[in-house]
Amino acid sequence: MGSSPMFKVFEADLPVQMGQTIELRDYQQEAIDNLKKMCEDGKTIALLYHATGVGKTITAATDAKAVGGRTLFLVNALKLASQAKDTFVKVWPEATLGEYTGSQKDISQTVIFCHGAEHLQGFGKILPDRF
């Protein structure tokens, strides 16, 4: 709580902090730096690939938050969409989340999770300039 005696008096009365800090690994930060460079060069689409379980979603969510625009997040399994949503909430809690699936076509949110390429048929006609 610092060196002020006044703060130390109240330290026991303060609530325990529930937030968390997500620190990127070196290779994740390198990917973020590369994504930023791509964006500066006018490129707007990127494919991030790493081994399973090494933090691709955290990297993508961090980049999406830094860019601050709308994000279309594609997954090949519903379970991955659910996990990705959880990660986006941790990294970018201010973002609103939606789904674009066979039964749900929520296109008004900041981040849209799309499961399966078959659901993308006609997507470009609906939202050609929204992402």
Coordinates of C-alpha atoms in Angstrom, one line a residue:
M1 CA 0.0 0.0 0.0
G2 CA 2.9 2.3 -0.2
S3 CA 5.0 4.0 2.4
S4 CA 2.3 6.3 3.9
P5 CA 1.3 5.2 7.4
M6 CA -2.3 6.4 6.7
F7 CA -2.7 3.8 3.9
K8 CA -1.3 1.0 6.1
V9 CA -4.0 1.7 8.7
F10 CA -6.8 1.0 6.2
E11 CA -5.1 -1.8 4.3
A12 CA -7.0 -4.5 6.3
D13 CA -10.3 -2.9 5.4
L14 CA -9.8 -2.9 1.7
P15 CA -11.6 -5.5 -0.5
V16 CA -9.5 -8.2 -2.1
Q17 CA -8.9 -7.3 -5.7
M18 CA -10.7 -9.7 -8.1
G19 CA -9.3 -8.5 -11.4
Q20 CA -6.5 -10.2 -13.2
T21 CA -3.6 -9.2 -15.4
I22 CA -3.0 -11.2 -18.5
E23 CA 0.6 -11.1 -19.5
L24 CA 1.4 -12.2 -23.0
R25 CA 4.2 -14.6 -23.7
D26 CA 7.1 -13.4 -25.9
Y27 CA 5.8 -15.1 -29.0
Q28 CA 2.3 -13.7 -28.4
Q29 CA 3.7 -10.2 -28.1
E30 CA 5.7 -10.8 -31.3
A31 CA 2.4 -11.8 -33.0
I32 CA 0.7 -8.7 -31.7
D33 CA 3.6 -6.5 -33.0
N34 CA 3.4 -8.3 -36.4
L35 CA -0.4 -7.8 -36.5
K36 CA 0.0 -4.1 -35.8
K37 CA 2.6 -3.8 -38.6
M38 CA 0.2 -5.5 -41.0
C39 CA -2.6 -3.1 -40.0
E40 CA -0.3 -0.1 -40.6
D41 CA 0.5 -1.6 -44.0
G42 CA -3.2 -1.6 -44.8
K43 CA -3.8 -5.3 -44.4
T44 CA -7.0 -6.2 -42.6
I45 CA -7.2 -10.0 -42.5
A46 CA -4.7 -12.3 -40.7
L47 CA -4.5 -15.9 -39.8
L48 CA -2.7 -16.7 -36.6
Y49 CA -1.5 -20.2 -36.2
H50 CA 0.4 -21.8 -33.3
A51 CA 0.3 -25.2 -31.6
T52 CA -2.8 -26.2 -29.7
G53 CA -3.2 -24.6 -26.3
V54 CA -0.5 -21.9 -26.5
G55 CA -2.8 -18.9 -26.4
K56 CA -4.0 -18.0 -29.9
T57 CA -7.3 -16.8 -28.6
I58 CA -5.7 -14.5 -26.0
T59 CA -3.5 -13.1 -28.7
A60 CA -6.4 -12.5 -31.0
A61 CA -8.5 -10.9 -28.3
T62 CA -5.6 -8.7 -27.3
D63 CA -5.2 -7.6 -30.9
A64 CA -9.0 -7.1 -31.4
K65 CA -9.1 -4.9 -28.3
A66 CA -6.1 -2.9 -29.4
V67 CA -7.6 -2.3 -32.8
G68 CA -10.9 -1.4 -31.2
G69 CA -13.1 -2.2 -34.1
R70 CA -15.6 -4.9 -34.9
T71 CA -14.2 -8.4 -34.9
L72 CA -15.4 -11.6 -36.7
F73 CA -13.9 -14.6 -34.9
L74 CA -14.2 -17.9 -36.8
V75 CA -14.1 -21.3 -35.0
N76 CA -14.6 -24.8 -36.3
A77 CA -16.3 -26.2 -33.2
L78 CA -19.0 -24.9 -30.9
K79 CA -16.9 -25.7 -27.8
L80 CA -14.2 -23.4 -29.2
A81 CA -16.7 -20.6 -29.6
S82 CA -17.7 -20.9 -26.0
Q83 CA -14.1 -20.9 -24.8
A84 CA -13.2 -18.0 -27.1
K85 CA -16.1 -16.0 -25.6
D86 CA -14.8 -16.6 -22.1
T87 CA -11.3 -15.4 -23.2
F88 CA -12.7 -12.3 -24.9
V89 CA -14.7 -11.4 -21.7
K90 CA -11.4 -11.6 -19.7
V91 CA -9.3 -9.6 -22.2
W92 CA -11.9 -7.1 -23.5
P93 CA -14.7 -6.9 -21.0
E94 CA -16.2 -3.8 -22.6
A95 CA -16.9 -5.6 -25.9
T96 CA -20.3 -6.9 -26.6
L97 CA -20.4 -10.5 -27.9
G98 CA -22.7 -12.1 -30.5
E99 CA -23.0 -15.2 -32.5
Y100 CA -23.6 -15.9 -36.2
T101 CA -24.7 -19.5 -36.6
G102 CA -27.4 -21.5 -38.3
S103 CA -30.1 -20.4 -35.8
Q104 CA -28.6 -17.1 -34.5
K105 CA -27.5 -14.2 -36.6
D106 CA -26.6 -11.5 -34.2
I107 CA -24.6 -9.0 -36.2
S108 CA -25.0 -5.9 -34.0
Q109 CA -22.3 -6.7 -31.5
T110 CA -18.6 -5.7 -31.3
V111 CA -17.3 -9.3 -31.5
I112 CA -19.2 -11.9 -33.5
F113 CA -18.3 -15.6 -33.1
C114 CA -19.1 -17.7 -36.2
H115 CA -19.0 -21.5 -36.0
G116 CA -18.5 -23.3 -39.3
A117 CA -17.8 -22.0 -42.7
E118 CA -21.2 -23.1 -43.9
H119 CA -22.7 -20.3 -41.9
L120 CA -20.7 -17.7 -43.8
Q121 CA -22.7 -18.2 -47.1
G122 CA -24.1 -14.9 -47.8
F123 CA -22.3 -13.2 -44.9
G124 CA -20.3 -11.1 -47.3
K125 CA -23.4 -9.8 -48.9
I126 CA -24.8 -8.8 -45.6
L127 CA -21.8 -7.2 -44.0
P128 CA -19.2 -6.4 -46.7
D129 CA -17.8 -3.3 -45.0
R130 CA -18.6 -3.9 -41.3
F131 CA -15.4 -5.7 -40.2

